[in-house]
Amino acid sequence: MKSFVHIGAPKTGSTSIQTFLHENTGALARKGFRYHVNVKGRGSQWEYPMAANHVEGCLLNPAQRSRYHANTLEEQAERVKKHLAALRKFPIRWQEPTALFSSEHILPWLKSANLVNAMDTIFSDVFSEVHYILYLRNPADLIVSQYSERVKRGSSFTFDQFFERRLPGLDHYAVVKRWHDVVGPDRISVRLLDRDFLINGDLIDDYSAQCGINVEGLKRPPRENEALTAAGAEALRALNQRIPELDSNGRYNPLRNDLLRAVMQASENMPPLALFPRHQKKLENATAASMEKLRSELFPERPVLFTSRKHGQSITKLIDIRERALDIVAKVIVDLRMEEISPLTRRQKAKAVAYSPDLSVNEKS
């Protein structure tokens, strides 16, 4: 049995790929492809990069340890033990010739050659062939999308704070080189999340072609994981400071019930989250050399690595963003008072009041 392992990167359509695999599990099996998840309700198969970290004696960062309830190496080992056992039985349990895996946690959690090698060993010990699939996105779009996702997950960083912390990690060339050095260029397909690059301009068609899947008769996933608008991100960021998503033990805060949905509904059709010109210039200066090296070595036929894409009208003044954010928060409060947002039960209120949130957990996420 051979395998294809989709390794992300985050915010490159991973949810769409995982929804496609989940909704077509039976049909894919009839075509000779086995997709199976160990953790129900989770799209990304985080257990495998966690296992690689454990093999190398590496703890995840504090926010990850809290979110995945693995605060020590022993807890990490316990979290992945049964999943690794199931992986080893994969070729015996399933008769399809090809296994499919997908996890956007792999790329960000494996930041060294040793960790990549540990991950590759986990799969190579089970499957006769292991091939990896990596999607890369224009850094300008990527950093905006990642900020939106972090805020949706509870971060209270301002965009400026997030931008400065994230900027050093946008070296696509270094990421590709790390994987090339460990698994070799023949075992990893590096793809660009760009309409004029993707097969038929479509992510699912492109992913399927890398795996050899005939998409005829398979369901197409709807667009997943919509980004926050500029004002929506600012409103939710402010709320995150006061109503954290998780407490210090990684438990969900019931005070947040319906909060994200309410903010997104109140801010829909507002101008999108986008880079200010000063961010755009700094990003271009920081990534130009890496992007050109990647283009010249892997995609020499392309005049530029990513085609430029026009965004909708954006808000260019922070004061305007904050004014609209205040309108959103006011609407959320009114909706709550009018019971258009589901009120908490007495038990949920008691649980929420009992929490002692540690904001540092959210700041590090």
Tab-separated table of N, CA, C and O in Angstrom, residues 12 18 31 52 56 61 82-83 87 142 156 164 186 194 212 214 262 264 335 351-352 355:
chain	number	residue	atom	x	y	z
A	12	THR	N	-4.369	27.174	3.088
A	12	THR	CA	-4.217	26.965	1.651
A	12	THR	C	-5.284	26.001	1.137
A	12	THR	O	-5.034	25.204	0.241
A	18	GLN	N	-10.024	18.367	3.106
A	18	GLN	CA	-10.483	17.409	4.121
A	18	GLN	C	-11.980	17.165	4.022
A	18	GLN	O	-12.449	16.033	4.209
A	31	LYS	N	-12.931	3.588	-5.576
A	31	LYS	CA	-11.942	3.935	-6.600
A	31	LYS	C	-10.532	3.502	-6.211
A	31	LYS	O	-9.574	3.744	-6.944
A	52	ALA	N	5.592	12.811	15.763
A	52	ALA	CA	6.949	13.139	15.323
A	52	ALA	C	7.667	13.980	16.365
A	52	ALA	O	8.855	13.777	16.650
A	56	GLU	N	11.130	12.928	18.743
A	56	GLU	CA	12.319	13.768	18.867
A	56	GLU	C	12.446	14.408	20.251
A	56	GLU	O	13.342	15.213	20.478
A	61	ASN	N	4.274	23.946	21.665
A	61	ASN	CA	4.306	25.213	22.397
A	61	ASN	C	3.162	25.254	23.421
A	61	ASN	O	2.253	24.424	23.386
A	82	LYS	N	-2.469	5.128	20.623
A	82	LYS	CA	-3.435	4.278	19.927
A	82	LYS	C	-3.532	4.629	18.439
A	82	LYS	O	-3.809	3.762	17.600
A	83	HIS	N	-3.272	5.912	18.116
A	83	HIS	CA	-3.348	6.313	16.715
A	83	HIS	C	-2.184	5.729	15.913
A	83	HIS	O	-2.346	5.329	14.759
A	87	LEU	N	-2.263	3.142	12.788
A	87	LEU	CA	-1.544	3.399	11.536
A	87	LEU	C	-0.748	2.171	11.104
A	87	LEU	O	-0.731	1.817	9.918
A	142	LEU	N	-1.756	35.096	2.418
A	142	LEU	CA	-1.574	34.130	3.501
A	142	LEU	C	-1.590	34.798	4.868
A	142	LEU	O	-2.266	34.342	5.793
A	156	SER	N	-5.789	37.779	20.757
A	156	SER	CA	-6.101	39.198	20.919
A	156	SER	C	-4.963	40.085	20.412
A	156	SER	O	-4.913	41.270	20.705
A	164	GLU	N	4.386	41.435	12.615
A	164	GLU	CA	5.812	41.440	12.956
A	164	GLU	C	6.283	40.060	13.417
A	164	GLU	O	7.399	39.647	13.125
A	186	ASP	N	11.667	14.276	-5.431
A	186	ASP	CA	10.799	13.340	-6.158
A	186	ASP	C	9.623	12.853	-5.317
A	186	ASP	O	8.659	12.300	-5.862
A	194	ASP	N	-2.826	29.165	-6.793
A	194	ASP	CA	-2.968	30.259	-7.741
A	194	ASP	C	-3.823	29.733	-8.898
A	194	ASP	O	-3.516	28.689	-9.476
A	212	GLY	N	-3.836	10.925	-8.229
A	212	GLY	CA	-4.333	9.995	-9.229
A	212	GLY	C	-5.791	9.649	-9.076
A	212	GLY	O	-6.248	8.586	-9.519
A	214	ASN	N	-9.673	10.002	-9.967
A	214	ASN	CA	-10.632	10.427	-10.981
A	214	ASN	C	-11.826	11.048	-10.253
A	214	ASN	O	-12.519	10.375	-9.495
A	262	ALA	N	-22.086	35.384	15.446
A	262	ALA	CA	-22.753	36.691	15.553
A	262	ALA	C	-21.877	37.798	14.977
A	262	ALA	O	-22.369	38.689	14.269
A	264	MET	N	-19.491	37.484	12.695
A	264	MET	CA	-19.382	37.336	11.239
A	264	MET	C	-20.657	37.782	10.544
A	264	MET	O	-20.611	38.409	9.478
A	335	ASP	N	-28.376	42.047	19.866
A	335	ASP	CA	-28.893	40.727	19.494
A	335	ASP	C	-28.985	39.805	20.703
A	335	ASP	O	-29.922	39.010	20.825
A	351	LYS	N	-20.541	27.526	34.798
A	351	LYS	CA	-19.242	27.050	34.317
A	351	LYS	C	-18.359	28.211	33.883
A	351	LYS	O	-17.168	28.256	34.170
A	352	ALA	N	-18.960	29.172	33.172
A	352	ALA	CA	-18.188	30.305	32.679
A	352	ALA	C	-17.652	31.157	33.816
A	352	ALA	O	-16.494	31.578	33.816
A	355	TYR	N	-14.566	29.852	35.584
A	355	TYR	CA	-13.285	29.873	34.889
A	355	TYR	C	-12.399	30.998	35.426
A	355	TYR	O	-12.869	32.055	35.809
